[in-house]
Coordinates of C-alpha atoms in Angstrom, one line a residue:
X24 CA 63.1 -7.3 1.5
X25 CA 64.0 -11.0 1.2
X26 CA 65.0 -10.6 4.5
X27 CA 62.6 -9.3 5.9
X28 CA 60.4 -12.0 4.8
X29 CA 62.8 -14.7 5.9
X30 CA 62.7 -13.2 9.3
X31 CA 59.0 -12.9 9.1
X32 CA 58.9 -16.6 8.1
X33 CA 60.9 -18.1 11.1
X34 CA 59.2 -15.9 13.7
X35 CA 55.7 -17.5 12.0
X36 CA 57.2 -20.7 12.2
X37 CA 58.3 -20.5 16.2
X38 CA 55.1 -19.2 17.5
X39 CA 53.2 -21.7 15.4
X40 CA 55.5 -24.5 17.0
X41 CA 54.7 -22.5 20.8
X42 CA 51.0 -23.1 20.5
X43 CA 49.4 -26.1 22.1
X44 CA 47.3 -28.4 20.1
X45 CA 43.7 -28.3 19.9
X46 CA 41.2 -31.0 21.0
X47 CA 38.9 -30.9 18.3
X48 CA 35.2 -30.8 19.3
X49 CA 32.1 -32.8 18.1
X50 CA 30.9 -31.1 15.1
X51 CA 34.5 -30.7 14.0
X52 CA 34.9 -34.9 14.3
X53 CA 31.4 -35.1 12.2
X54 CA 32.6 -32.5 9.5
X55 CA 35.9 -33.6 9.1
X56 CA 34.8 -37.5 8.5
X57 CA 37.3 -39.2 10.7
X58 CA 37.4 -39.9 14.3
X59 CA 41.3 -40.2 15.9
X60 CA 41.2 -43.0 18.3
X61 CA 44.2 -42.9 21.1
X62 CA 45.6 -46.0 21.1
X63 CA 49.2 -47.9 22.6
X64 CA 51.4 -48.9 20.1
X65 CA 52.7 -52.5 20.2
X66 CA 50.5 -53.4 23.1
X67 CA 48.8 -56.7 22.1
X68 CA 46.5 -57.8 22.4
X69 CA 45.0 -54.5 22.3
X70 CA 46.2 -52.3 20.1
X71 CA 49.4 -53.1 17.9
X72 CA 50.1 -53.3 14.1
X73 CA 50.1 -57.0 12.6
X74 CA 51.7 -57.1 9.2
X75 CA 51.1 -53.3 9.1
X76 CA 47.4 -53.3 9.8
X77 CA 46.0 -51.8 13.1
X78 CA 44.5 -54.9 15.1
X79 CA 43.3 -55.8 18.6
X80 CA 40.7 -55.8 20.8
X81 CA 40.7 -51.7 21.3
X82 CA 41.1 -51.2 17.3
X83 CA 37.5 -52.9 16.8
X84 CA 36.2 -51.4 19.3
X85 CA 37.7 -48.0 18.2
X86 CA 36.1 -49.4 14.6
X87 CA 32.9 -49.5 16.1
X88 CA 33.0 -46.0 17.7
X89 CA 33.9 -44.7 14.0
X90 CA 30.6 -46.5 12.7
X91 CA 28.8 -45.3 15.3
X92 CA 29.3 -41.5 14.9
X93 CA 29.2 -42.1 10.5
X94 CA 32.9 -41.5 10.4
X95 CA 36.0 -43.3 9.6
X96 CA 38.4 -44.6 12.3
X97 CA 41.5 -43.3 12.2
X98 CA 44.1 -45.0 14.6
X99 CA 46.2 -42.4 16.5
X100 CA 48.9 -44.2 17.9
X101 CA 50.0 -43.4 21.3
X102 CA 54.2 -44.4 22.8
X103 CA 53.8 -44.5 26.5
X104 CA 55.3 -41.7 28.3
X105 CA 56.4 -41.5 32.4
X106 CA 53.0 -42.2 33.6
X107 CA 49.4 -42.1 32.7
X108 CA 48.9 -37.9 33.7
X109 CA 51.7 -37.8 31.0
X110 CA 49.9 -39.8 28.5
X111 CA 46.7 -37.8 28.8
X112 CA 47.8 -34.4 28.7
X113 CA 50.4 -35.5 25.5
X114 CA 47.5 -37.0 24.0
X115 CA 43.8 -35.7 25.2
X116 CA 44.2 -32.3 26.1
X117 CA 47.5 -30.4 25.5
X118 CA 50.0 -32.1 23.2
X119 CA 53.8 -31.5 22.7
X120 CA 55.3 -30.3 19.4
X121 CA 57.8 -33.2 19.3
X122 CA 55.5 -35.6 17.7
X123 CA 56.8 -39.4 19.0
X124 CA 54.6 -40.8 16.9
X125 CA 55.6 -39.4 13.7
X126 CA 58.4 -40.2 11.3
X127 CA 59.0 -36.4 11.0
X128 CA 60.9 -35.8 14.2
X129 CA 59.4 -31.8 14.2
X130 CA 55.6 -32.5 13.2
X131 CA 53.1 -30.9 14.8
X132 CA 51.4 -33.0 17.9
X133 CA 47.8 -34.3 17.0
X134 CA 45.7 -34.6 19.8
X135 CA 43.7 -37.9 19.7
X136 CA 39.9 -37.6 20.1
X137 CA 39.1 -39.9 22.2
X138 CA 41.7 -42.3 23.8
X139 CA 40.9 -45.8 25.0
X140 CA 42.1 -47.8 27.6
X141 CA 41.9 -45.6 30.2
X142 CA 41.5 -46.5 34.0
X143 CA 37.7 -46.4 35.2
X144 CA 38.1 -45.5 38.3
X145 CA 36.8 -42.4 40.7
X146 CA 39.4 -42.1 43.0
X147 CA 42.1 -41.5 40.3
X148 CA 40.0 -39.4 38.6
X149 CA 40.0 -36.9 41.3
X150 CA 43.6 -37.0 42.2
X151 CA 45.0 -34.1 43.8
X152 CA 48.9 -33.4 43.7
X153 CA 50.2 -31.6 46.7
X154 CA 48.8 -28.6 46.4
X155 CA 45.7 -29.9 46.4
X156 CA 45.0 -29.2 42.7
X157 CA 43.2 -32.2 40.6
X158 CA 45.8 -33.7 38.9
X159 CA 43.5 -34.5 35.7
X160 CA 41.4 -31.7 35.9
X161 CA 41.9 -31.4 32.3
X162 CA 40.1 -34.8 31.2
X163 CA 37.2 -36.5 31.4
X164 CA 37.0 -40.2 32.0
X165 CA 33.8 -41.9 31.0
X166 CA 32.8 -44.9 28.9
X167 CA 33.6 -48.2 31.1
X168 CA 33.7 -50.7 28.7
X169 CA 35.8 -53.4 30.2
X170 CA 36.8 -55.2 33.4
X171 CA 40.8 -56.3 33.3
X172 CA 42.5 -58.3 36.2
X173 CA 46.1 -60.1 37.1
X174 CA 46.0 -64.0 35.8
X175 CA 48.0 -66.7 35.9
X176 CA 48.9 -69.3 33.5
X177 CA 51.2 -72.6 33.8
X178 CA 52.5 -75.9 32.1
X179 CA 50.5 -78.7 33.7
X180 CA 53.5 -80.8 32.6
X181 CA 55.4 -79.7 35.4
X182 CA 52.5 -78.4 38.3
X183 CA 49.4 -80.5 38.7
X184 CA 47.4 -77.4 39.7
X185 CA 47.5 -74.0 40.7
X186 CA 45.2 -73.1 43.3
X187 CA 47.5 -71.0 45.6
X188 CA 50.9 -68.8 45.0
X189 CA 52.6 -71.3 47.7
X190 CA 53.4 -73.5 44.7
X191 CA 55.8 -70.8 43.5
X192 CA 58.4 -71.7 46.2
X193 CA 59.4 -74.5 44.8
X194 CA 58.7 -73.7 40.9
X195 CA 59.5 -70.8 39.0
X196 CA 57.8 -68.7 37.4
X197 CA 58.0 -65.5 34.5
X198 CA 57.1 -61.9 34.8
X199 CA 57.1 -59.0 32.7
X200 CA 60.2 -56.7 34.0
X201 CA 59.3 -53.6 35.9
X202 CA 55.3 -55.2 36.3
X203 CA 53.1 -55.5 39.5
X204 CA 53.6 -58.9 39.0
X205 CA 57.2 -58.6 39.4
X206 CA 56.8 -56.6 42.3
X207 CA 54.6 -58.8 44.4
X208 CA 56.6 -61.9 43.3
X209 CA 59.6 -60.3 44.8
X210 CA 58.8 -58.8 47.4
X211 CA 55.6 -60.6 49.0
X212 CA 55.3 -63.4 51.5
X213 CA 58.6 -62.4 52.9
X214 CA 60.2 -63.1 49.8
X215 CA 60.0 -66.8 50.1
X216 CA 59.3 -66.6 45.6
X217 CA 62.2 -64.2 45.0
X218 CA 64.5 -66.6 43.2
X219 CA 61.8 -69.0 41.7
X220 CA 60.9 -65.2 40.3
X221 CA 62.1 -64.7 36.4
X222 CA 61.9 -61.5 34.7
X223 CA 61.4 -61.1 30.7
X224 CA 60.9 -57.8 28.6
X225 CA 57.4 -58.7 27.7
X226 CA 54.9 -61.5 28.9
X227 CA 54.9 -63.3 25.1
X228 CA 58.8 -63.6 25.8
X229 CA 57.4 -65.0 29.1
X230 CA 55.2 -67.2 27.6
X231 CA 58.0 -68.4 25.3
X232 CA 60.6 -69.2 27.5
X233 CA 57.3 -71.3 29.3
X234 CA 56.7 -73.4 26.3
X235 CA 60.9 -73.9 26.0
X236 CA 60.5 -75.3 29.7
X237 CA 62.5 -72.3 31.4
X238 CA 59.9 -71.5 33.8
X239 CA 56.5 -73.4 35.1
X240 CA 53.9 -70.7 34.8
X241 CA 53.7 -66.9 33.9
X242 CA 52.1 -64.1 35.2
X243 CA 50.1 -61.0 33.3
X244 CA 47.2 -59.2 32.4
X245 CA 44.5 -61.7 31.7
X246 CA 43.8 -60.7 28.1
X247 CA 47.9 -61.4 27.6
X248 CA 47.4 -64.1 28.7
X249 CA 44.6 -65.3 26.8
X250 CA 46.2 -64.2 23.8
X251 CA 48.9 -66.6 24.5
X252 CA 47.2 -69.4 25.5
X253 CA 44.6 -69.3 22.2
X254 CA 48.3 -68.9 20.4
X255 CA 49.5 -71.8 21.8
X256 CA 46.8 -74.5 21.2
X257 CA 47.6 -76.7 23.7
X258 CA 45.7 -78.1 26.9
X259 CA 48.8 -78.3 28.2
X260 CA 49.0 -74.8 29.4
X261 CA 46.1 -73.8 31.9
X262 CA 44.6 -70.9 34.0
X263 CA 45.6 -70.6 37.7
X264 CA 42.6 -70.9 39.4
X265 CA 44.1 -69.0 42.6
X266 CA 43.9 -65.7 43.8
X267 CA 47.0 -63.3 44.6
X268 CA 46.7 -62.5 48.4
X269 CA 47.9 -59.2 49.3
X270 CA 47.9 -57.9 46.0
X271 CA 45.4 -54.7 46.6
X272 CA 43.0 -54.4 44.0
X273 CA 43.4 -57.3 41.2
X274 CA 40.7 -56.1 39.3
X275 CA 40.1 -52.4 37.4
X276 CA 37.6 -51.4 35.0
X277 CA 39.0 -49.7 32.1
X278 CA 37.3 -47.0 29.9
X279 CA 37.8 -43.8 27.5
X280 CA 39.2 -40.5 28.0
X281 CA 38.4 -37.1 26.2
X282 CA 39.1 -33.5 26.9
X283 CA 36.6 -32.0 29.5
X284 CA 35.8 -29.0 26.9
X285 CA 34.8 -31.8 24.2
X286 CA 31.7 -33.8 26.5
X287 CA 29.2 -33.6 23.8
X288 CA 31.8 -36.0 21.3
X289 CA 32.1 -37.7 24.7
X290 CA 28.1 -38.6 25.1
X291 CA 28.5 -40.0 21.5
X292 CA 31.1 -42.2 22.3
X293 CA 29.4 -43.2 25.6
X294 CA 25.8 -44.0 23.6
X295 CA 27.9 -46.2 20.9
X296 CA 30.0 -48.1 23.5
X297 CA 26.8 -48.7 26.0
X298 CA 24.7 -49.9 22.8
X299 CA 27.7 -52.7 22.2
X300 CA 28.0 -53.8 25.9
X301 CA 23.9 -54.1 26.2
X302 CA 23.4 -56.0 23.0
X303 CA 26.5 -58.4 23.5
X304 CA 28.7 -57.3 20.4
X305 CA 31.2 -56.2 23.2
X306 CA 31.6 -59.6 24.5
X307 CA 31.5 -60.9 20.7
X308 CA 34.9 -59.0 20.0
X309 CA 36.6 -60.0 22.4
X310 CA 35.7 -63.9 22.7
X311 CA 36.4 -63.4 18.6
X312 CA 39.9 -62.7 19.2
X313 CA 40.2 -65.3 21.4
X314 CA 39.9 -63.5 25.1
X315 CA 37.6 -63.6 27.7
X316 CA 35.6 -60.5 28.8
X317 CA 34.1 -59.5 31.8
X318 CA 31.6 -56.6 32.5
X319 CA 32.7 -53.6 34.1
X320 CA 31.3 -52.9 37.7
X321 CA 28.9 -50.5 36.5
X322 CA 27.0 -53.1 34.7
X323 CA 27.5 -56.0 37.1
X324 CA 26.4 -53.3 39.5
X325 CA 22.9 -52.2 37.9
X326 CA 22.1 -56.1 36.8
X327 CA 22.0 -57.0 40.1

C-alpha cells in the first residue's frame, strides 16, 4: 500500500512539474493583494538590490503601479536569458520549472504579471520567424513610459570637447563588453577607433577605470550614464554633445509587457502609468534619482 502511494506521489509530482505556469489575470492580481513586477536583476540604475532593498528607477515605477491598482508591489526578479523572446516567454507567458531566480534550484517558475522595460516598438512586436509565425504572438506590449538612447560621457581633463566621434582616434575610450557600443567602436569608420576602443564587464567598471585615468570617455545607455556622473560629483566629467553616425536607431522607447490573455490587468497598468507621465511624477522619479527623462514618441507625438 505504501507503495502504491509512493508511486502515486512521484507521478503527482512529475506532472505537476510538466505543466506550464499560469499568467494570473486581473481579478486574481486584485484578490490576491500583490502585483509581481518583472524586473532585471542587478541592472542599475533600473532595477537592482542596494543593501538588500529593491531600488531603481523601474522599482518606483513598479511601486506606483502597485498603488495604483490598491495592491502591494512585489518585485519579481528576472536573470536575462539568450535574448529578449526568451525573457518573455520565461517570464510573461509560459515559464520554465527550473526557477533561476530562486534559491531552491527545483521551485516552481512564477510568471511575473507585468514585466517592465520592455522595447516599445511595432516592428518588433510583429516579428515573424521563418515560417512566418509572429515570434511574440504570445505577449502584449503596451505602456510606453520611457524614451532611452546611446550617450557619451568623458574627462574634460584630458578632451576639451566632444562634439564628434573623430576625437576617439586619438583618445581612448571604455565600453561595456559584448554592447552596441562595442560593436560600432570596433567596427565603424573603417575601424580607425579599434585600438583607442577598451572593453570592461560593465559600464560602472567603465566609468571607474575613467576616473583612474585609463580611458578619456565612456560609452552607455544614457541613464548609466547619468547614474555615474550624479555618483561622481564632479564637473569634471561631462556629456558628449555629439551624435553616433551610422549607428541605426540611437533612440527606443521602452514600455511594459503582459500576457495577451491578461489585457484587462494590462488597461490598468496602462491608466496608472499614463496618469504619472501626464501629471509629471514620471519625470519626478527619475530626475529624483538623479537621471534625465525623456518622453516617449507617443507623447512627443500627440503634444505636437
Amino acid at each position: 500500500m505504501w507503495s502504491n502511494r509512493l508511486n502515486a506521489f512521484v507521478l503527482g509530482c512529475v506532472c505537476l512539474l510538466a505543466l506550464p505556469a499560469q499568467a494570473r489575470e486581473y481579478d486574481d492580481v486584485i484578490a490576491s493583494g500583490y502585483v509581481r513586477i518583472g524586473l532585471y536583476r542587478n541592472f542599475s540604475p533600473y532595477s537592482y538590490l542596494d543593501k538588500g532593498v529593491p531600488a531603481g528607477v523601474d522599482v518606483e515605477i513598479g511601486k506606483r503601479i502597485a498603488k495604483g491598482l490598491g495592491v502591494r508591489f512585489e518585485p519579481h526578479w528576472i536573470v536575462p536569458d539568450e535574448n529578449l523572446e526568451d525573457d518573455l516567454r520565461n517570464n510573461v507567458w509560459k515559464g520554465h520549472y527550473l526557477d533561476k531566480n530562486d534559491d531552491q534550484p527545483l521551485a516552481l517558475k512564477r510568471l511575473a504579471d507585468v514585466m517592465m522595460r520592455v522595447p516599445y516598438d511595432r516592428e518588433y512586436s510583429y516579428m515573424r520567424d521563418s515560417t512566418g509565425v509572429v515570434v511574440n504572438e504570445q505577449v502584449v506590449m503596451f505602456g510606453p513610459y520611457q524614451s532611452e538612447r546611446w550617450q557619451l560621457a568623458y574627462d574634460s581633463e584630458k578632451i576639451s570637447r566632444v562634439s564628434t566621434m573623430a576625437v576617439f582616434q586619438y583618445h581612448s575610450i571604455g565600453v561595456e563588453l559584448d554592447s552596441l557600443p562595442s560593436f560600432y567602436l570596433t567596427s565603424g569608420f573603417q575601424g580607425r577607433m579599434r585600438e583607442h576602443t577598451h572593453h570592461f564587464p560593465s559600464l560602472p567598471l567603465a566609468f571607474a577605470a575613467m576616473q583612474r585615468g585609463e580611458v578619456d570617455a565612456v560609452m552607455g545607455m544614457r541613464a548609466e550614464i547619468d547614474q555615474q556622473l550624479s555618483l561622481a560629483g564632479s564637473d569634471r566629467y561631462r556629456l558628449g554633445e555629439n551624435g553616433f553616425p551610422g549607428m541605426g536607431k540611437q533612440s527606443w522607447d521602452l514600455g511594459m509587457a503582459i500576457k495577451h490573455s491578461n489585457r484587462q490587468l494590462g488597461y490598468a497598468v496602462e491608466e496608472v502609468v499614463d496618469g504619472l507621465i501626464r501629471s509629471g511624477e514620471m519625470a519626478g522619479i527619475y530626475s529624483g534619482l538623479g537621471l534625465q527623462y525623456e518622453l516617449p514618441a507617443f507623447y512627443r507625438d500627440t503634444a505636437n
